[in-house]
GROMACS .gro file of N, CA and C in nm:
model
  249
    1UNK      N    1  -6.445   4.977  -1.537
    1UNK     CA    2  -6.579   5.018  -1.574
    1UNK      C    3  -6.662   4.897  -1.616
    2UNK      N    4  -6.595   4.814  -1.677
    2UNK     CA    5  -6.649   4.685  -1.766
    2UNK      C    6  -6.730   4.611  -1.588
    3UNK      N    7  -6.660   4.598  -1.490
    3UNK     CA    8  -6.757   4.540  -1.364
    3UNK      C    9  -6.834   4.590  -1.372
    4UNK      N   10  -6.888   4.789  -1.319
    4UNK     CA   11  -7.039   4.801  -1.291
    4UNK      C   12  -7.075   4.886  -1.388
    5UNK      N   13  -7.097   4.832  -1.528
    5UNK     CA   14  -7.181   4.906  -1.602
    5UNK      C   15  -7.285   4.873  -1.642
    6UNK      N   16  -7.309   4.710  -1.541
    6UNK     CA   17  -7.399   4.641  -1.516
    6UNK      C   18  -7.486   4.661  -1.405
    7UNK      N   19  -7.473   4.700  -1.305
    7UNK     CA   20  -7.516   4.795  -1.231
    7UNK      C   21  -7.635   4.818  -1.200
    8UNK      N   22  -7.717   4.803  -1.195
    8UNK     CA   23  -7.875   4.898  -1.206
    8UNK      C   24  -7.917   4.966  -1.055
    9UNK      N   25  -7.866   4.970  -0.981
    9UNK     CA   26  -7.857   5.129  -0.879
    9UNK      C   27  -7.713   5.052  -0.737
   10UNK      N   28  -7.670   5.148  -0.726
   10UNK     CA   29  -7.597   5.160  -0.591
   10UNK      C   30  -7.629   5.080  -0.491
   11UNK      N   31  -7.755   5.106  -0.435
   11UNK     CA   32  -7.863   5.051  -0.324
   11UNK      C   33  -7.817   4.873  -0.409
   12UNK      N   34  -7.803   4.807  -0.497
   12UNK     CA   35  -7.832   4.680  -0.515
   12UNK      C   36  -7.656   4.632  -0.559
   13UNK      N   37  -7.586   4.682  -0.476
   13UNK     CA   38  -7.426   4.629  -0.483
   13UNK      C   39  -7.351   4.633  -0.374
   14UNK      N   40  -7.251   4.604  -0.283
   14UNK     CA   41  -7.185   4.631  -0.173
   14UNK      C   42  -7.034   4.579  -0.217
   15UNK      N   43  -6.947   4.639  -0.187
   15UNK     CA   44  -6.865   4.626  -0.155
   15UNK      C   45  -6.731   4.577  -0.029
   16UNK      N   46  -6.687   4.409  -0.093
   16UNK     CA   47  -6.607   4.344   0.040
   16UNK      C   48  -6.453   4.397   0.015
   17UNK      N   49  -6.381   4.407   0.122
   17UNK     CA   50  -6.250   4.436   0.134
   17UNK      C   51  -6.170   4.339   0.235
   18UNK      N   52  -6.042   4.359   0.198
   18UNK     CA   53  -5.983   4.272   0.301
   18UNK      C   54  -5.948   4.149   0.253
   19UNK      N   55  -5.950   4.098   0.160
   19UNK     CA   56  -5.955   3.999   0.126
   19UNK      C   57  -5.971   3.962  -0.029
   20UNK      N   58  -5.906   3.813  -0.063
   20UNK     CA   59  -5.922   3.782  -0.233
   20UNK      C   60  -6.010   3.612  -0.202
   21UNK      N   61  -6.044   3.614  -0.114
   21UNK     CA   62  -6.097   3.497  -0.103
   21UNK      C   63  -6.269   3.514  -0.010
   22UNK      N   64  -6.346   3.468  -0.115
   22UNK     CA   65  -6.462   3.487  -0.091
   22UNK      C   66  -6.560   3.458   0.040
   23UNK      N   67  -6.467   3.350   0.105
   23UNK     CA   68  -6.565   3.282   0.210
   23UNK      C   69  -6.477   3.393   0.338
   24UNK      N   70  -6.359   3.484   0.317
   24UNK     CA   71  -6.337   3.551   0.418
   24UNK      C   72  -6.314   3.681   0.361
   25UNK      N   73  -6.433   3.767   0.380
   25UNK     CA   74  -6.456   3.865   0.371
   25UNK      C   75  -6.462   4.008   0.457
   26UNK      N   76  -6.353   4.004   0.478
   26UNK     CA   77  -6.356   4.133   0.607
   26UNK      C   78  -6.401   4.219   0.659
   27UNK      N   79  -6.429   4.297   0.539
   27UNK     CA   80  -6.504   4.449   0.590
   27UNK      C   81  -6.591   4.448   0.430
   28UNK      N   82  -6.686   4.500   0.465
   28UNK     CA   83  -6.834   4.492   0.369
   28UNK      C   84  -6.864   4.671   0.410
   29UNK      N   85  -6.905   4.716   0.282
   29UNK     CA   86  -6.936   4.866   0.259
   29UNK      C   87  -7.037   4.888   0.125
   30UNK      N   88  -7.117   4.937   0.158
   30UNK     CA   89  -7.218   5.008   0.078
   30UNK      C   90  -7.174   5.104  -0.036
   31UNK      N   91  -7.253   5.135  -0.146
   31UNK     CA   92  -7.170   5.212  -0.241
   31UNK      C   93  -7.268   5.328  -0.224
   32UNK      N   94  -7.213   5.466  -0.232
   32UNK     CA   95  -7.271   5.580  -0.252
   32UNK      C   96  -7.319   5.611  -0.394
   33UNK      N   97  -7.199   5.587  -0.466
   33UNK     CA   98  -7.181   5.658  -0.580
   33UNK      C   99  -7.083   5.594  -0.691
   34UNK      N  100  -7.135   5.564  -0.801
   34UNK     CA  101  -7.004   5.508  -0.939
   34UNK      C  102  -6.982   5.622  -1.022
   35UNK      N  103  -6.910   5.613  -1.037
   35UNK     CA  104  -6.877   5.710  -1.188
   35UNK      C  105  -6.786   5.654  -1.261
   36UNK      N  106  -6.830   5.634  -1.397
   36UNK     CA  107  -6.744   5.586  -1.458
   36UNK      C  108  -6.729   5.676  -1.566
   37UNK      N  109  -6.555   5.605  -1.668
   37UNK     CA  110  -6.536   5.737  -1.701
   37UNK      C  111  -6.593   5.775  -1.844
   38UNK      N  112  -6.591   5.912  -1.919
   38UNK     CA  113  -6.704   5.937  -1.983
   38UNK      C  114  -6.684   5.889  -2.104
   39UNK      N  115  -6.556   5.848  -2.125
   39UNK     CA  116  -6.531   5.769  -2.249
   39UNK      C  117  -6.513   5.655  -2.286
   40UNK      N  118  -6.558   5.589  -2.185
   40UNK     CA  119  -6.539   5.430  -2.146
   40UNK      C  120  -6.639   5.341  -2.301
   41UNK      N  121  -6.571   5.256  -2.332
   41UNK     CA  122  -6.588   5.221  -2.475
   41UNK      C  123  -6.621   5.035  -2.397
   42UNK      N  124  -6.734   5.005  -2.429
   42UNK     CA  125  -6.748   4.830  -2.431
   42UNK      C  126  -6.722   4.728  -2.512
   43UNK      N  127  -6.705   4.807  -2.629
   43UNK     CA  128  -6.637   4.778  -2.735
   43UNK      C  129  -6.505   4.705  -2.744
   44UNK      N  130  -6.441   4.825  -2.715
   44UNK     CA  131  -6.279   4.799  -2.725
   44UNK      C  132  -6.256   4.762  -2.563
   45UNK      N  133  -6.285   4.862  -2.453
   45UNK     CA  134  -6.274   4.857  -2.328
   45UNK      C  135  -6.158   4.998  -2.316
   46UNK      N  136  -6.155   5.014  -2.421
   46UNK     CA  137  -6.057   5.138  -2.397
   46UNK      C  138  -6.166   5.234  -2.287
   47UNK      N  139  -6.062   5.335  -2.181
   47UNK     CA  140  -6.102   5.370  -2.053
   47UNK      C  141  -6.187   5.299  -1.935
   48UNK      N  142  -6.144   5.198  -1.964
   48UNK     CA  143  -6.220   5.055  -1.876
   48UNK      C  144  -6.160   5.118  -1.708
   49UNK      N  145  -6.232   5.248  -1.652
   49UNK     CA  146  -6.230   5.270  -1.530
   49UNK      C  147  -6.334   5.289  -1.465
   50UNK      N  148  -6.343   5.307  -1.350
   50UNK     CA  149  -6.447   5.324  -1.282
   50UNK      C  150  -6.429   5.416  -1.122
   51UNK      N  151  -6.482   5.479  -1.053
   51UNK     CA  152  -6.470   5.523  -0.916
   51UNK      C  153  -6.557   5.478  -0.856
   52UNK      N  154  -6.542   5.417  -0.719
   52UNK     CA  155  -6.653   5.418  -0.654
   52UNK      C  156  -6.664   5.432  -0.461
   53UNK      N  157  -6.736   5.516  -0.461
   53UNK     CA  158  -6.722   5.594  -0.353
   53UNK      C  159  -6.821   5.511  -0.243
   54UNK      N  160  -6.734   5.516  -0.150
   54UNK     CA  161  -6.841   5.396  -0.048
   54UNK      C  162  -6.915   5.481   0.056
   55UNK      N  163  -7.012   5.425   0.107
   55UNK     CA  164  -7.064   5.502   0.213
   55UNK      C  165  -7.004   5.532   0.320
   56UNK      N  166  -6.921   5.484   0.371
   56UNK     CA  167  -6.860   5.490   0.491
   56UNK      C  168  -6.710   5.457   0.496
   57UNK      N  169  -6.620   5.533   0.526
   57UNK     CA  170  -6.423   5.571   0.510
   57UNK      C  171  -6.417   5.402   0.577
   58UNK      N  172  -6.261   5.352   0.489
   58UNK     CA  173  -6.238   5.214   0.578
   58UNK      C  174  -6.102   5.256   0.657
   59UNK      N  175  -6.094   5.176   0.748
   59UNK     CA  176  -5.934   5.208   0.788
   59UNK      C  177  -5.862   5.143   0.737
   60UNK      N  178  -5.750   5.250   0.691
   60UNK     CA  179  -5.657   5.251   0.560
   60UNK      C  180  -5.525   5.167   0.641
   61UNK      N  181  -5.505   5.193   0.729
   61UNK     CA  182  -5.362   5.120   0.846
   61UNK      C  183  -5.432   5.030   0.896
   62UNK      N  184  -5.542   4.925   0.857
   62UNK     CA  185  -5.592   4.782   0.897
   62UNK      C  186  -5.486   4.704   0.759
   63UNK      N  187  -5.401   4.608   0.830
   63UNK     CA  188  -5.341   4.547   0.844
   63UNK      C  189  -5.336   4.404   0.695
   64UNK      N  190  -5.518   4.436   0.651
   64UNK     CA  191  -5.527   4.360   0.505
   64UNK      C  192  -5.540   4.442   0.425
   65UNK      N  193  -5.539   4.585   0.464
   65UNK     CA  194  -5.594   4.645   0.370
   65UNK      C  195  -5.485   4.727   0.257
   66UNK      N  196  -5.465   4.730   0.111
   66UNK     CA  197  -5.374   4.769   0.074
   66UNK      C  198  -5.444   4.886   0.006
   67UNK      N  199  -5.367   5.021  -0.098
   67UNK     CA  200  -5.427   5.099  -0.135
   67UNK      C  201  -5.337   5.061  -0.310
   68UNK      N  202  -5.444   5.094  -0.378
   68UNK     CA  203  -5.405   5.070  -0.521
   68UNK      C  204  -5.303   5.195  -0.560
   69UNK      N  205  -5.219   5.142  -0.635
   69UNK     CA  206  -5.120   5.287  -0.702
   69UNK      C  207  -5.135   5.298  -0.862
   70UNK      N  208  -5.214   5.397  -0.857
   70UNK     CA  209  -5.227   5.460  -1.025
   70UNK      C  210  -5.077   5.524  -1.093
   71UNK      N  211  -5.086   5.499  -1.208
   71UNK     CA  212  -4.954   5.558  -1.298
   71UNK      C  213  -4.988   5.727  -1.248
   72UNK      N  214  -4.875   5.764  -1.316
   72UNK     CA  215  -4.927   5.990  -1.301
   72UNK      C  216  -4.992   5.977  -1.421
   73UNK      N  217  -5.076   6.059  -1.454
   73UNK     CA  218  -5.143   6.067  -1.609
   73UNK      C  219  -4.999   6.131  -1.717
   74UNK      N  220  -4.910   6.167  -1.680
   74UNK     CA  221  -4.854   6.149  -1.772
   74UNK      C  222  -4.723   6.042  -1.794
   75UNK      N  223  -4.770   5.963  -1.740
   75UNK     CA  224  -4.650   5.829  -1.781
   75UNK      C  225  -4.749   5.709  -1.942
   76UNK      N  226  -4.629   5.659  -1.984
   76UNK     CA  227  -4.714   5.587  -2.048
   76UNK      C  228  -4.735   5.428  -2.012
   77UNK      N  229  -4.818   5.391  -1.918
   77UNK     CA  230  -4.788   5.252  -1.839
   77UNK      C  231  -4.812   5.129  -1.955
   78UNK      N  232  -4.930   5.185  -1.999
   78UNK     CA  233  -4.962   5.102  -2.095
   78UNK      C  234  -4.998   5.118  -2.231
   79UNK      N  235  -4.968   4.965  -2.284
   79UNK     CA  236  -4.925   5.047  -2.469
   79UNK      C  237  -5.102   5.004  -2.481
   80UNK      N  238  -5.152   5.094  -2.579
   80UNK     CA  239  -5.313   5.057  -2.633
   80UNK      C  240  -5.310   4.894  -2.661
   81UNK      N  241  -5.416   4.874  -2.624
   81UNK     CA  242  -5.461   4.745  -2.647
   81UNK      C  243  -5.415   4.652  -2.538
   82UNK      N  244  -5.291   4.673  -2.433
   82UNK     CA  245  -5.289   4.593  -2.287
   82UNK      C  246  -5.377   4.610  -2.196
   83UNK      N  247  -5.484   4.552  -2.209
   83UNK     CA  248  -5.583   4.565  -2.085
   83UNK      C  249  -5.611   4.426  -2.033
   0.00000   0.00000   0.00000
């Protein structure tokens, strides 16, 4: 959440994939939509998440592309205060 809560509309952010290195940037996507979550604290950073929904699906079996793996909500991955 702490990235776009800076933000000031959708229309003025894009999203690159494919890549951790800036000068090769693979696939570039528009953002629809953020939501972040409703308890997200700037403070502490406690619920430091965010969603963000792109305009257009990427292909998921392209070859740089990996998919993130979330804990189940009920595991405890992390102790308070590891962020």
């Amino acid at each position: 959440a702490h990235c776009v809560e800076k933000v000031s509309s959708v229309s003025a952010a894009n999203i690159f994939v494919g890549s951790i290195a800036l000068s090769q940037m693979n696939y570039q996507r528009s953002i629809s939509r953020i939501t972040m979550h409703p308890n997200y604290s700037s403070t502490t950073f406690l619920n430091d998440i965010a969603i963000i929904k792109l305009s257009s699906p990427l292909n998921l079996n392209a070859t740089d592309i990996d998919r993130v793996c979330l804990p189940n909500v009920s595991s405890t991955f992390l102790a308070s205060k590891e962020y």
